[in-house]
Amino acid sequence: MKKKIQLATITAAITLVFSTTAFAAGWEQTESGAWSYVDEDGNKVTGAWKGLEDGRYYFDDKGYLETDTLVDFGGDLYYVDEEGRMVTNVWKKAMSIDDEKTIDWYYFGSNGKAYKGSDSAARPRDVGGQKYIFDEDGHMLYGWVNADGTQQDDNGPGGLDDPWKEGVYYCGTEDDGHVHIGWYKEGGRWFYFKSAGRKAANEKLTIKNEKGEAESYRFDKNGVRITNTMVSKNVVVNMGDEDDEDEASDIDNTRTRTNTYYYGKDGITLKSQWINTVPTATQNEADNADGIKRWFYADSNGRLVTNRVKEIDGKWYCFDESGIMRSGLLVLEKGKYAYTLHNPNADDDITASREILEEVVDNGERVVYFDPVSGARVSGKVKIELDDGTYDFLFDDAGNAVTGVKKDHLYYAGILMKNYNDEDGKLHEYTVNGKAYTVNNSGKLQKKKK
């Protein structure tokens, strides 16, 4: 009886031992060399990540360790290295899961997930002090990328003949890819990318040069820097304050003004300097069609001087409403250019006779002379060839054609009233402003005999 009790006790103890023994978790290797991991319950880890002391590992649906490859898990992309560990904060160039012919760059963040973009908008991401753009599958984009995150170069899904037209960001080459900031030249065209990486387009931009000096540039609708071109823009200004500009205003005392700027060969807005170029068709259609160059002047703000007489370097010049410098005998109205009365140079080819000039003055119009060569306003004595001959003129300090008596000589519409036929010993009578005068052949006043 005692033996039976002892035997039963031993059997129960053995049963208890086997029922409470745990399996030793660890690595297993198959004959083919594939690795698996067995957990504490004796089961292989399958289709999941396993965190161990030296990293995180991924095992496929059959329980085999994945190595040196992309892992698509839970809608996110990861990468495991040659030993199967998840990588973090690192770039990897890998074969696409969806297309084995495509090899792309990916970046895996601190949680191991690949950076991904949106399928509707480009979203630059910071990596190591640079910005990069990724598509919705995690591929690093390069070349030109448009606003919705589509790659625009020949190798991308949105390839175009001129990718720079639709492209908003420029992301370098296939093995670079960072979002470009600052100036970039392609095919002879210059572009500028602002601090967020977007291309400057259809706008005026002030950019500092290497010396820290601010310079103004303008970019067309495709982002190309404009050069050797005039650009006009309508602005609203307060009456009496020509330097105040607003895009819109509800104030009653405002008017619309057209500001025109000239961008030189380097694309910089020219300031405080003369410009010799062909006018736009809006400024002068005939000159534009014939390719005739005219002189303009840009003020200290870069705006072309228009519709006024302006002092430049101590001399006075006349500009019409388009900014073209006008010269010759001009008619001014309220101090502004009205029309050219006489300028026989090759560009204007406008001529007048003495009779026409006198009619203009009789009508009360103001005649001012600007040198046909330099364009500067003339004061004092000068000879001018009109249609019917060459005459001696006198202009006052404001450039006005003198009418009346100056230093015992008679002038009418600026012309010295003398005998231009060089006849000797003859006196001539003229009526100026309703008063009769007698002058000799040289135009000097003669006293009437008592």
Tab-separated table of N, CA, C and O in Angstrom, residues 219-273:
chain	number	residue	atom	x	y	z
A	219	PHE	N	9.586	88.634	-62.576
A	219	PHE	CA	9.523	87.295	-63.161
A	219	PHE	C	8.196	87.125	-63.888
A	219	PHE	O	7.155	87.593	-63.412
A	220	ASP	N	8.239	86.474	-65.051
A	220	ASP	CA	7.013	86.309	-65.830
A	220	ASP	C	6.151	85.194	-65.239
A	220	ASP	O	6.466	84.626	-64.196
A	221	LYS	N	5.048	84.863	-65.917
A	221	LYS	CA	4.100	83.896	-65.372
A	221	LYS	C	4.701	82.510	-65.215
A	221	LYS	O	4.208	81.699	-64.412
A	222	ASN	N	5.765	82.211	-65.971
A	222	ASN	CA	6.426	80.917	-65.857
A	222	ASN	C	7.625	80.952	-64.912
A	222	ASN	O	8.310	79.944	-64.746
A	223	GLY	N	7.867	82.113	-64.324
A	223	GLY	CA	8.967	82.221	-63.375
A	223	GLY	C	10.290	82.626	-63.987
A	223	GLY	O	11.301	82.663	-63.284
A	224	VAL	N	10.318	82.929	-65.273
A	224	VAL	CA	11.569	83.314	-65.925
A	224	VAL	C	11.877	84.777	-65.609
A	224	VAL	O	10.998	85.636	-65.723
A	225	ARG	N	13.109	85.043	-65.212
A	225	ARG	CA	13.524	86.416	-64.935
A	225	ARG	C	13.465	87.243	-66.211
A	225	ARG	O	13.986	86.846	-67.247
A	226	ILE	N	12.812	88.390	-66.132
A	226	ILE	CA	12.648	89.270	-67.287
A	226	ILE	C	13.908	90.107	-67.481
A	226	ILE	O	14.458	90.653	-66.529
A	227	THR	N	14.374	90.199	-68.717
A	227	THR	CA	15.554	91.014	-69.036
A	227	THR	C	15.281	91.871	-70.265
A	227	THR	O	14.492	91.495	-71.135
A	228	ASN	N	15.946	93.034	-70.316
A	228	ASN	CA	15.840	93.950	-71.456
A	228	ASN	C	14.395	94.176	-71.877
A	228	ASN	O	14.056	94.156	-73.059
A	229	THR	N	13.560	94.398	-70.900
A	229	THR	CA	12.131	94.492	-71.164
A	229	THR	C	11.487	95.551	-70.278
A	229	THR	O	11.864	95.726	-69.122
A	230	MET	N	10.496	96.238	-70.839
A	230	MET	CA	9.688	97.174	-70.061
A	230	MET	C	8.431	96.464	-69.578
A	230	MET	O	7.813	95.707	-70.314
A	231	VAL	N	8.067	96.750	-68.343
A	231	VAL	CA	6.848	96.178	-67.776
A	231	VAL	C	6.050	97.303	-67.135
A	231	VAL	O	6.590	98.102	-66.362
A	232	SER	N	4.776	97.370	-67.460
A	232	SER	CA	3.907	98.411	-66.903
A	232	SER	C	2.892	97.806	-65.954
A	232	SER	O	2.445	96.670	-66.139
A	233	LYS	N	2.549	98.581	-64.937
A	233	LYS	CA	1.579	98.122	-63.945
A	233	LYS	C	0.733	99.303	-63.508
A	233	LYS	O	1.245	100.385	-63.215
A	234	ASN	N	-0.578	99.095	-63.460
A	234	ASN	CA	-1.480	100.142	-62.993
A	234	ASN	C	-1.569	100.112	-61.468
A	234	ASN	O	-1.752	99.055	-60.870
A	235	VAL	N	-1.416	101.281	-60.861
A	235	VAL	CA	-1.527	101.390	-59.410
A	235	VAL	C	-2.454	102.538	-59.070
A	235	VAL	O	-2.673	103.447	-59.875
A	236	VAL	N	-3.010	102.504	-57.881
A	236	VAL	CA	-3.874	103.575	-57.396
A	236	VAL	C	-3.059	104.474	-56.489
A	236	VAL	O	-2.392	103.998	-55.569
A	237	VAL	N	-3.076	105.773	-56.753
A	237	VAL	CA	-2.301	106.716	-55.947
A	237	VAL	C	-3.220	107.801	-55.407
A	237	VAL	O	-4.240	108.140	-56.008
A	238	ASN	N	-2.859	108.323	-54.255
A	238	ASN	CA	-3.580	109.454	-53.688
A	238	ASN	C	-3.174	110.721	-54.418
A	238	ASN	O	-1.990	110.953	-54.659
A	239	MET	N	-4.137	111.534	-54.750
A	239	MET	CA	-3.845	112.782	-55.430
A	239	MET	C	-2.953	113.640	-54.551
A	239	MET	O	-3.189	113.793	-53.353
A	240	GLY	N	-1.873	114.149	-55.135
A	240	GLY	CA	-0.958	114.989	-54.385
A	240	GLY	C	0.133	114.220	-53.685
A	240	GLY	O	1.035	114.803	-53.105
A	241	ASP	N	0.052	112.872	-53.736
A	241	ASP	CA	1.103	112.068	-53.115
A	241	ASP	C	1.490	110.975	-54.081
A	241	ASP	O	1.052	109.848	-53.998
A	242	GLU	N	2.311	111.326	-55.045
A	242	GLU	CA	2.635	110.437	-56.149
A	242	GLU	C	3.427	109.217	-55.732
A	242	GLU	O	3.555	108.267	-56.473
A	243	ASP	N	3.996	109.235	-54.525
A	243	ASP	CA	4.813	108.097	-54.112
A	243	ASP	C	4.018	107.051	-53.353
A	243	ASP	O	4.506	105.976	-53.071
A	244	ASP	N	2.773	107.371	-52.956
A	244	ASP	CA	1.946	106.390	-52.261
A	244	ASP	C	1.261	105.509	-53.276
A	244	ASP	O	0.600	105.996	-54.195
A	245	GLU	N	1.382	104.198	-53.101
A	245	GLU	CA	0.788	103.271	-54.043
A	245	GLU	C	-0.004	102.211	-53.291
A	245	GLU	O	0.428	101.707	-52.266
A	246	ASP	N	-1.189	101.908	-53.793
A	246	ASP	CA	-2.008	100.846	-53.225
A	246	ASP	C	-2.623	100.080	-54.372
A	246	ASP	O	-2.876	100.612	-55.441
A	247	GLU	N	-2.883	98.794	-54.115
A	247	GLU	CA	-3.550	97.988	-55.139
A	247	GLU	C	-5.003	98.419	-55.291
A	247	GLU	O	-5.597	98.307	-56.333
A	248	ALA	N	-5.603	98.916	-54.240
A	248	ALA	CA	-6.992	99.363	-54.310
A	248	ALA	C	-7.211	100.412	-53.229
A	248	ALA	O	-6.467	100.498	-52.264
A	249	SER	N	-8.259	101.227	-53.384
A	249	SER	CA	-8.513	102.263	-52.397
A	249	SER	C	-9.973	102.664	-52.441
A	249	SER	O	-10.607	102.667	-53.492
A	250	ASP	N	-10.515	102.980	-51.267
A	250	ASP	CA	-11.884	103.463	-51.200
A	250	ASP	C	-11.929	104.980	-51.053
A	250	ASP	O	-12.984	105.574	-50.942
A	251	ILE	N	-10.753	105.607	-51.024
A	251	ILE	CA	-10.690	107.052	-50.864
A	251	ILE	C	-11.085	107.720	-52.185
A	251	ILE	O	-10.672	107.299	-53.256
A	252	ASP	N	-11.873	108.784	-52.072
A	252	ASP	CA	-12.375	109.434	-53.274
A	252	ASP	C	-11.285	110.167	-54.056
A	252	ASP	O	-11.355	110.259	-55.274
A	253	ASN	N	-10.292	110.740	-53.340
A	253	ASN	CA	-9.288	111.546	-54.032
A	253	ASN	C	-8.122	110.694	-54.528
A	253	ASN	O	-6.965	110.908	-54.204
A	254	THR	N	-8.429	109.704	-55.330
A	254	THR	CA	-7.400	108.833	-55.889
A	254	THR	C	-7.516	108.797	-57.399
A	254	THR	O	-8.531	109.175	-57.978
A	255	ARG	N	-6.457	108.354	-58.019
A	255	ARG	CA	-6.480	108.141	-59.463
A	255	ARG	C	-5.590	106.953	-59.791
A	255	ARG	O	-4.747	106.538	-58.975
A	256	THR	N	-5.778	106.428	-60.974
A	256	THR	CA	-4.964	105.297	-61.414
A	256	THR	C	-3.786	105.800	-62.234
A	256	THR	O	-3.954	106.651	-63.117
A	257	ARG	N	-2.602	105.289	-61.914
A	257	ARG	CA	-1.401	105.686	-62.631
A	257	ARG	C	-0.706	104.436	-63.156
A	257	ARG	O	-0.710	103.393	-62.482
A	258	THR	N	-0.117	104.553	-64.324
A	258	THR	CA	0.638	103.440	-64.891
A	258	THR	C	2.116	103.643	-64.587
A	258	THR	O	2.708	104.626	-65.025
A	259	ASN	N	2.673	102.729	-63.822
A	259	ASN	CA	4.112	102.749	-63.547
A	259	ASN	C	4.802	101.792	-64.506
A	259	ASN	O	4.374	100.640	-64.674
A	260	THR	N	5.860	102.261	-65.116
A	260	THR	CA	6.609	101.425	-66.051
A	260	THR	C	8.048	101.301	-65.567
A	260	THR	O	8.665	102.293	-65.171
A	261	TYR	N	8.556	100.076	-65.594
A	261	TYR	CA	9.916	99.796	-65.148
A	261	TYR	C	10.673	99.120	-66.289
A	261	TYR	O	10.087	98.429	-67.121
A	262	TYR	N	11.983	99.314	-66.267
A	262	TYR	CA	12.812	98.650	-67.272
A	262	TYR	C	13.793	97.722	-66.567
A	262	TYR	O	14.508	98.134	-65.647
A	263	TYR	N	13.798	96.470	-67.022
A	263	TYR	CA	14.689	95.463	-66.453
A	263	TYR	C	15.814	95.204	-67.442
A	263	TYR	O	15.576	94.780	-68.567
A	264	GLY	N	17.044	95.500	-67.016
A	264	GLY	CA	18.189	95.450	-67.905
A	264	GLY	C	18.664	94.064	-68.252
A	264	GLY	O	17.984	93.063	-68.006
A	265	LYS	N	19.873	93.981	-68.802
A	265	LYS	CA	20.390	92.703	-69.292
A	265	LYS	C	20.571	91.674	-68.185
A	265	LYS	O	20.544	90.468	-68.438
A	266	ASP	N	20.760	92.142	-66.934
A	266	ASP	CA	20.899	91.231	-65.804
A	266	ASP	C	19.597	91.055	-65.052
A	266	ASP	O	19.561	90.420	-63.990
A	267	GLY	N	18.522	91.634	-65.590
A	267	GLY	CA	17.218	91.502	-64.956
A	267	GLY	C	16.967	92.482	-63.835
A	267	GLY	O	15.898	92.483	-63.236
A	268	ILE	N	17.943	93.337	-63.533
A	268	ILE	CA	17.809	94.288	-62.435
A	268	ILE	C	17.030	95.511	-62.908
A	268	ILE	O	17.229	96.007	-64.018
A	269	THR	N	16.148	96.013	-62.058
A	269	THR	CA	15.425	97.231	-62.369
A	269	THR	C	16.413	98.386	-62.444
A	269	THR	O	17.129	98.671	-61.480
A	270	LEU	N	16.473	99.053	-63.580
A	270	LEU	CA	17.383	100.182	-63.730
A	270	LEU	C	16.835	101.391	-62.979
A	270	LEU	O	15.638	101.696	-63.066
A	271	LYS	N	17.711	102.072	-62.261
A	271	LYS	CA	17.311	103.232	-61.470
A	271	LYS	C	18.273	104.384	-61.706
A	271	LYS	O	19.468	104.174	-61.869
A	272	SER	N	17.720	105.604	-61.722
A	272	SER	CA	18.507	106.830	-61.873
A	272	SER	C	19.445	106.749	-63.069
A	272	SER	O	20.625	107.090	-62.984
A	273	GLN	N	18.915	106.332	-64.203
A	273	GLN	CA	19.765	106.263	-65.392
A	273	GLN	C	18.937	106.320	-66.677
A	273	GLN	O	17.741	106.034	-66.685
